[in-house]
Short mmCIF file of C-alpha atoms in Angstrom, two decimals:
data_model
loop_
_atom_site.label_atom_id
_atom_site.label_comp_id
_atom_site.label_asym_id
_atom_site.label_seq_id
_atom_site.Cartn_x
_atom_site.Cartn_y
_atom_site.Cartn_z
CA UNK A 1 53.93 44.45 91.55
CA UNK A 2 51.38 42.49 93.65
CA UNK A 3 52.08 44.60 96.68
CA UNK A 4 49.22 47.06 97.38
CA UNK A 5 50.38 50.61 96.75
CA UNK A 6 50.88 51.92 100.21
CA UNK A 7 54.05 53.91 99.80
CA UNK A 8 52.04 56.97 99.58
CA UNK A 9 51.29 56.67 103.30
CA UNK A 10 54.54 58.33 104.17
CA UNK A 11 53.35 61.39 102.35
CA UNK A 12 49.91 61.47 103.81
CA UNK A 13 51.11 61.43 107.35
CA UNK A 14 52.59 64.79 106.85
CA UNK A 15 50.03 67.05 105.14
CA UNK A 16 51.40 69.75 103.02
CA UNK A 17 50.31 73.22 104.02
CA UNK A 18 47.47 74.44 101.96
CA UNK A 19 49.03 77.73 101.36
CA UNK A 20 52.23 76.07 99.71
CA UNK A 21 49.95 73.96 97.49
CA UNK A 22 48.08 77.18 96.58
CA UNK A 23 51.21 79.13 95.57
CA UNK A 24 52.58 76.15 93.67
CA UNK A 25 49.35 75.68 91.46
CA UNK A 26 48.73 79.31 91.09
CA UNK A 27 52.25 79.47 89.64
CA UNK A 28 51.46 76.45 87.36
CA UNK A 29 48.20 77.81 86.32
CA UNK A 30 49.72 81.06 85.39
CA UNK A 31 52.35 79.20 83.24
CA UNK A 32 49.76 77.15 81.35
CA UNK A 33 50.30 79.34 78.23
CA UNK A 34 51.30 76.97 75.50
CA UNK A 35 50.63 73.65 77.00
CA UNK A 36 53.37 71.25 78.36
CA UNK A 37 51.59 71.40 81.72
CA UNK A 38 52.66 67.82 82.60
CA UNK A 39 56.27 68.84 82.35
CA UNK A 40 55.80 71.94 84.43
CA UNK A 41 53.86 70.16 87.02
CA UNK A 42 56.56 67.44 87.31
CA UNK A 43 59.25 70.12 87.73
CA UNK A 44 57.31 71.90 90.38
CA UNK A 45 55.98 68.97 92.41
CA UNK A 46 58.67 66.42 92.05
CA UNK A 47 61.87 68.38 91.42
CA UNK A 48 61.43 71.63 93.24
CA UNK A 49 59.09 70.91 96.13
CA UNK A 50 59.82 67.15 96.32
CA UNK A 51 56.35 66.39 97.43
CA UNK A 52 56.13 63.22 95.34
CA UNK A 53 58.56 60.68 94.00
CA UNK A 54 58.87 60.00 90.29
CA UNK A 55 56.83 56.85 90.53
CA UNK A 56 54.17 58.50 92.61
CA UNK A 57 53.92 61.31 90.05
CA UNK A 58 53.53 58.81 87.19
CA UNK A 59 50.69 56.77 88.86
CA UNK A 60 48.95 60.26 89.67
CA UNK A 61 49.35 61.30 85.95
CA UNK A 62 47.80 58.06 84.56
CA UNK A 63 44.73 58.45 86.91
CA UNK A 64 44.41 62.09 85.79
CA UNK A 65 44.47 61.11 82.10
CA UNK A 66 42.00 58.27 82.50
CA UNK A 67 39.37 60.19 84.55
CA UNK A 68 36.88 62.64 82.85
CA UNK A 69 37.96 66.29 82.86
CA UNK A 70 40.82 68.32 81.63
CA UNK A 71 44.07 66.52 82.39
CA UNK A 72 46.12 69.46 84.02
CA UNK A 73 43.20 70.15 86.28
CA UNK A 74 42.66 66.43 87.07
CA UNK A 75 46.41 66.33 87.81
CA UNK A 76 46.23 69.30 90.19
CA UNK A 77 43.15 68.02 92.06
CA UNK A 78 44.51 64.44 92.51
CA UNK A 79 48.00 65.81 93.65
CA UNK A 80 46.25 68.16 96.24
CA UNK A 81 44.07 65.32 97.37
CA UNK A 82 47.09 63.07 97.96
CA UNK A 83 49.17 65.78 99.65
CA UNK A 84 46.46 67.51 101.89
CA UNK A 85 43.17 65.79 101.50
CA UNK A 86 39.90 67.39 100.26
CA UNK A 87 41.09 70.80 101.26
CA UNK A 88 44.29 70.29 99.41
CA UNK A 89 42.25 69.18 96.31
CA UNK A 90 40.08 72.33 96.54
CA UNK A 91 43.04 74.72 96.91
CA UNK A 92 44.93 73.10 93.96
CA UNK A 93 41.83 73.22 91.75
CA UNK A 94 41.39 77.00 92.51
CA UNK A 95 45.13 77.62 91.97
CA UNK A 96 45.23 75.88 88.64
CA UNK A 97 41.94 77.28 87.22
CA UNK A 98 42.12 80.82 88.51
CA UNK A 99 44.86 82.28 86.24
CA UNK A 100 43.35 80.79 83.12
CA UNK A 101 39.95 82.02 84.24
CA UNK A 102 41.24 85.67 84.60
CA UNK A 103 42.85 85.39 81.11
CA UNK A 104 39.52 84.22 79.68
CA UNK A 105 37.70 86.99 81.30
CA UNK A 106 40.21 89.50 79.87
CA UNK A 107 39.72 87.98 76.38
CA UNK A 108 35.97 88.05 76.73
CA UNK A 109 36.02 91.71 77.60
CA UNK A 110 38.47 92.48 74.64
CA UNK A 111 36.21 90.33 72.33
CA UNK A 112 33.11 92.40 73.32
CA UNK A 113 34.95 95.58 72.69
CA UNK A 114 36.40 94.53 69.31
CA UNK A 115 33.80 92.15 67.76
CA UNK A 116 32.16 94.70 65.68
CA UNK A 117 35.34 95.31 63.75
CA UNK A 118 35.78 93.35 60.50
CA UNK A 119 39.45 92.97 61.19
CA UNK A 120 38.78 91.30 64.55
CA UNK A 121 36.21 88.97 62.85
CA UNK A 122 38.79 87.98 60.24
CA UNK A 123 41.53 87.22 62.84
CA UNK A 124 39.05 85.12 64.77
CA UNK A 125 38.20 83.17 61.73
CA UNK A 126 41.85 82.52 61.25
CA UNK A 127 42.33 81.40 64.85
CA UNK A 128 39.18 79.07 64.54
CA UNK A 129 40.94 77.33 61.48
CA UNK A 130 43.92 76.61 63.66
CA UNK A 131 41.80 75.50 66.55
CA UNK A 132 39.96 72.91 64.40
CA UNK A 133 43.31 71.88 62.86
CA UNK A 134 44.77 71.22 66.27
CA UNK A 135 41.67 69.15 67.35
CA UNK A 136 41.83 67.25 64.18
CA UNK A 137 45.52 66.39 64.71
CA UNK A 138 44.74 65.39 68.15
CA UNK A 139 42.07 63.11 66.89
CA UNK A 140 44.40 61.62 64.28
CA UNK A 141 47.22 61.06 66.80
CA UNK A 142 44.95 59.30 69.28
CA UNK A 143 43.31 57.22 66.48
CA UNK A 144 46.70 55.98 65.34
CA UNK A 145 47.23 54.40 68.80
CA UNK A 146 43.98 52.38 68.56
CA UNK A 147 44.31 48.73 68.08
CA UNK A 148 44.11 47.77 64.46
CA UNK A 149 40.98 45.76 64.92
CA UNK A 150 37.37 46.01 63.72
CA UNK A 151 35.96 46.60 67.09
CA UNK A 152 37.74 49.65 68.40
CA UNK A 153 37.60 51.24 65.08
CA UNK A 154 34.02 50.45 64.69
CA UNK A 155 33.19 51.84 68.08
CA UNK A 156 35.10 55.22 67.23
CA UNK A 157 33.26 55.45 63.92
CA UNK A 158 29.80 54.69 65.50
CA UNK A 159 30.50 57.37 68.15
CA UNK A 160 31.48 59.86 65.59
CA UNK A 161 28.41 59.18 63.40
CA UNK A 162 25.92 59.16 66.16
CA UNK A 163 27.21 62.38 68.06
CA UNK A 164 28.66 64.32 65.18
CA UNK A 165 26.37 63.59 62.34
CA UNK A 166 23.07 62.21 63.71
CA UNK A 167 23.39 64.53 66.78
CA UNK A 168 22.31 62.09 69.37
CA UNK A 169 22.75 63.17 72.92
CA UNK A 170 26.38 62.91 73.74
CA UNK A 171 25.98 61.81 77.44
CA UNK A 172 23.67 58.95 76.46
CA UNK A 173 26.03 57.74 73.64
CA UNK A 174 29.07 57.84 75.89
CA UNK A 175 27.25 56.05 78.71
CA UNK A 176 26.27 53.33 76.34
CA UNK A 177 29.57 53.15 74.30
CA UNK A 178 32.05 52.94 77.20
CA UNK A 179 30.78 49.66 78.75
CA UNK A 180 30.64 48.17 75.16
CA UNK A 181 34.11 49.52 74.49
CA UNK A 182 35.58 48.19 77.73
CA UNK A 183 33.89 44.77 77.27
CA UNK A 184 35.25 44.60 73.71
CA UNK A 185 38.75 45.57 74.90
CA UNK A 186 38.60 42.99 77.64
CA UNK A 187 37.79 40.16 75.23
CA UNK A 188 40.46 41.31 72.78
CA UNK A 189 43.13 41.44 75.45
CA UNK A 190 42.14 38.05 76.85
CA UNK A 191 42.38 36.57 73.26
CA UNK A 192 45.78 38.28 72.91
CA UNK A 193 47.13 36.92 76.06
CA UNK A 194 46.04 33.36 75.35
CA UNK A 195 48.08 33.67 72.05
CA UNK B 1 21.18 88.37 81.74
CA UNK B 2 18.87 85.54 81.24
CA UNK B 3 18.42 83.33 84.47
CA UNK B 4 16.65 80.50 82.47
CA UNK B 5 19.51 80.27 79.97
CA UNK B 6 22.05 80.34 82.69
CA UNK B 7 20.34 77.61 84.66
CA UNK B 8 20.14 75.55 81.54
CA UNK B 9 23.86 76.00 80.77
CA UNK B 10 24.70 74.87 84.31
CA UNK B 11 22.49 71.86 83.91
CA UNK B 12 24.23 71.08 80.55
CA UNK B 13 27.70 71.42 81.99
CA UNK B 14 27.38 68.93 85.03
CA UNK B 15 26.73 65.74 83.04
CA UNK B 16 29.34 66.80 80.28
CA UNK B 17 31.87 67.30 83.10
CA UNK B 18 31.37 63.71 84.08
CA UNK B 19 31.76 62.24 80.61
CA UNK B 20 34.64 64.46 79.28
CA UNK B 21 37.03 61.56 79.01
CA UNK B 22 40.07 62.92 77.20
CA UNK B 23 39.38 66.56 78.16
CA UNK B 24 37.53 69.46 76.62
CA UNK B 25 37.72 68.57 73.01
CA UNK B 26 35.49 65.49 73.56
CA UNK B 27 32.46 67.55 74.53
CA UNK B 28 32.54 70.38 71.87
CA UNK B 29 30.11 68.49 69.58
CA UNK B 30 27.45 68.53 72.39
CA UNK B 31 28.19 72.07 73.59
CA UNK B 32 27.70 73.39 69.93
CA UNK B 33 24.65 71.30 69.25
CA UNK B 34 22.98 72.26 72.53
CA UNK B 35 23.81 75.97 72.90
CA UNK B 36 23.38 76.86 69.20
CA UNK B 37 20.73 74.50 67.77
CA UNK B 38 18.60 73.38 70.66
CA UNK B 39 18.62 76.14 73.19
CA UNK B 40 19.49 79.07 71.03
CA UNK B 41 21.86 80.66 73.58
CA UNK B 42 24.26 81.72 70.84
CA UNK B 43 24.36 82.06 67.15
CA UNK B 44 26.57 79.71 65.22
CA UNK B 45 28.96 82.48 64.27
CA UNK B 46 29.28 83.45 67.86
CA UNK B 47 29.99 79.95 68.90
CA UNK B 48 32.76 79.73 66.32
CA UNK B 49 34.18 82.98 67.74
CA UNK B 50 34.20 81.68 71.31
CA UNK B 51 35.69 78.33 70.11
CA UNK B 52 38.56 80.26 68.39
CA UNK B 53 39.28 82.33 71.60
CA UNK B 54 39.14 79.19 73.90
CA UNK B 55 41.59 77.47 71.63
CA UNK B 56 43.97 80.47 71.61
CA UNK B 57 43.56 81.13 75.32
CA UNK B 58 45.84 79.61 78.08
CA UNK B 59 44.34 76.81 80.12
CA UNK B 60 42.21 73.79 79.13
CA UNK B 61 39.90 73.92 76.10
CA UNK B 62 37.14 73.22 78.57
CA UNK B 63 37.20 76.82 79.43
CA UNK B 64 34.93 77.51 76.46
CA UNK B 65 32.15 77.14 78.78
CA UNK B 66 33.47 80.08 80.80
CA UNK B 67 33.05 82.22 77.66
CA UNK B 68 29.68 80.85 76.88
CA UNK B 69 28.74 81.65 80.47
CA UNK B 70 29.99 85.20 80.12
CA UNK B 71 27.85 85.68 76.99
CA UNK B 72 24.72 84.24 78.67
CA UNK B 73 25.11 85.79 82.17
CA UNK B 74 28.12 88.13 82.51
CA UNK B 75 30.65 87.55 85.32
CA UNK B 76 28.21 85.46 87.45
CA UNK B 77 27.55 83.32 84.33
CA UNK B 78 31.19 82.81 83.66
CA UNK B 79 31.94 81.76 87.25
CA UNK B 80 29.01 79.40 87.61
CA UNK B 81 29.67 77.57 84.28
CA UNK B 82 33.39 77.16 85.17
CA UNK B 83 32.41 75.69 88.53
CA UNK B 84 29.76 73.41 86.74
CA UNK B 85 32.25 72.01 84.33
CA UNK B 86 35.17 71.46 86.84
CA UNK B 87 33.57 70.53 90.14
CA UNK B 88 31.73 67.21 89.12
CA UNK B 89 34.84 65.72 87.54
CA UNK B 90 37.00 66.84 90.41
CA UNK B 91 34.71 65.37 92.95
CA UNK B 92 34.71 62.13 90.88
CA UNK B 93 38.57 61.92 90.87
CA UNK B 94 38.57 62.52 94.60
CA UNK B 95 35.95 59.77 95.15
CA UNK B 96 37.43 57.01 92.92
CA UNK B 97 41.04 57.99 92.00
CA UNK B 98 42.66 56.22 94.88
CA UNK B 99 40.49 53.18 94.50
CA UNK B 100 41.34 52.91 90.72
CA UNK B 101 45.02 53.45 91.75
CA UNK B 102 45.09 50.56 94.00
CA UNK B 103 43.44 48.25 91.44
CA UNK B 104 45.56 49.11 88.47
CA UNK B 105 46.97 46.05 86.79
CA UNK B 106 43.75 44.09 87.25
CA UNK B 107 42.45 42.90 83.87
CA UNK B 108 39.26 44.94 84.00
CA UNK B 109 41.20 48.12 84.86
CA UNK B 110 43.56 47.61 81.97
CA UNK B 111 40.56 46.96 79.62
CA UNK B 112 38.92 50.07 81.02
CA UNK B 113 41.98 52.18 80.45
CA UNK B 114 42.27 50.89 76.73
CA UNK B 115 38.56 50.86 76.15
CA UNK B 116 38.17 54.67 76.71
CA UNK B 117 40.33 55.56 73.74
CA UNK B 118 38.01 54.61 70.79
CA UNK B 119 35.11 56.51 72.43
CA UNK B 120 37.44 59.66 72.82
CA UNK B 121 38.56 59.40 69.22
CA UNK B 122 34.89 59.27 68.00
CA UNK B 123 33.96 62.21 70.14
CA UNK B 124 36.98 64.45 69.05
CA UNK B 125 36.09 63.90 65.38
CA UNK B 126 32.46 64.69 66.20
CA UNK B 127 33.60 67.99 67.62
CA UNK B 128 35.68 68.87 64.59
CA UNK B 129 32.73 67.94 62.49
CA UNK B 130 30.31 70.06 64.51
CA UNK B 131 32.43 73.13 64.70
CA UNK B 132 33.46 72.90 61.09
CA UNK B 133 29.92 72.47 59.89
CA UNK B 134 28.57 75.43 61.79
CA UNK B 135 31.57 77.72 60.98
CA UNK B 136 30.56 77.36 57.20
CA UNK B 137 34.14 77.75 56.11
CA UNK B 138 35.16 79.38 52.80
CA UNK B 139 37.54 77.69 50.43
CA UNK B 140 40.55 79.94 51.82
CA UNK B 141 39.63 79.02 55.46
CA UNK B 142 39.34 75.35 54.52
CA UNK B 143 42.83 75.56 52.93
CA UNK B 144 44.12 77.27 56.11
CA UNK B 145 42.69 74.52 58.31
CA UNK B 146 44.29 71.76 56.25
CA UNK B 147 47.72 73.45 55.99
CA UNK B 148 47.67 74.22 59.81
CA UNK B 149 46.71 70.54 60.43
CA UNK B 150 49.58 69.32 58.26
CA UNK B 151 52.06 71.73 59.91
CA UNK B 152 50.96 70.44 63.38
CA UNK B 153 51.18 66.70 62.25
CA UNK B 154 54.43 66.75 60.33
CA UNK B 155 56.50 69.34 62.28
CA UNK B 156 57.22 70.13 65.84
CA UNK B 157 55.74 73.63 65.58
CA UNK B 158 53.66 74.51 68.76
CA UNK B 159 50.20 76.02 68.40
CA UNK B 160 51.21 79.54 69.46
CA UNK B 161 53.67 80.31 66.57
CA UNK B 162 50.83 78.97 64.17
CA UNK B 163 48.08 80.94 65.89
CA UNK B 164 50.12 84.18 65.79
CA UNK B 165 51.06 83.61 62.10
CA UNK B 166 47.48 82.74 60.96
CA UNK B 167 46.02 85.65 63.09
CA UNK B 168 48.58 88.00 61.55
CA UNK B 169 47.85 86.59 57.87
CA UNK B 170 44.09 87.08 58.36
CA UNK B 171 44.58 90.64 59.64
CA UNK B 172 46.56 91.55 56.65
CA UNK B 173 44.02 89.82 54.32
CA UNK B 174 41.26 91.76 56.12
CA UNK B 175 42.81 95.27 55.72
CA UNK B 176 43.63 94.58 52.03
CA UNK B 177 40.09 93.48 51.57
CA UNK B 178 40.78 89.76 50.64
CA UNK B 179 38.49 88.13 53.17
#
């Protein structure tokens, strides 16, 4: 475990052609209907193309989840960076986002055509309910994984109240809350490790 | 098209991109607040529509900014807003991703990874509150939301069957004059 992670070097010495990256991520971006992106990406990058090992993929995934930004996009960018440098990152970003972007444009256009119809309004209200329900579910599932301790729960509640109810600027709240939350976690972890 | 609004939208997206820990759902509260209440780019009802479309569309929920960009500045607006939300976070992961990966396992890195979760939880609930508040749900919509939430929480149903069923139900309710 103490060894620095240099196994990736074998991959970096042989950059993957940008065109191959582009086709892989365009394909992944186009299959992003219905989620499950991590599984699809693993299948394409590890199983089919064999560009990364299982362990490398897992490390990449963790970083993609920690960093700000949409996870599937982060995953694409970081894999692209590892396989073919900044050019690879740019190509992978483009491939991952373009299909979804075209779908969004098509939906925008359809929305403009249909939005005066009351039926379309009703359907959108229904979809908004499901959208909110799915965010709520995501919040509940993430909250369940928090440590059962005053500090993390207090931080979550404070962020909710300041951003959601009091409407303080989100960026400032996050910039202030993250160091506090990390410091609190650091102390909790140290206490836990000492027994 | 309104150049001032488009410029403001881009300026709004860049910092949000850099703090969107946990993905698109964590910045919804701020997007709603800024585009509807502070800068009046959209009405509350329009924002709710775009939110619904973004949640039903493929791709990350972050792409609601592409829809807002389209509303504010057409195709150019959609392209620029999309770039503004994806480029900053992508540059950040290129800059510090490898560094973080090398130092994983250090106490501070473990604390950082765990310490992001409480902030993300607070932000997700803030987003739910902001959209729910501005949507001004009727009783039947509130019930729909709670039932959909229970289905997602208790069963393995994916979002797409649920979206299709709810969309179909509301279409029927609409043509029979119930909503």
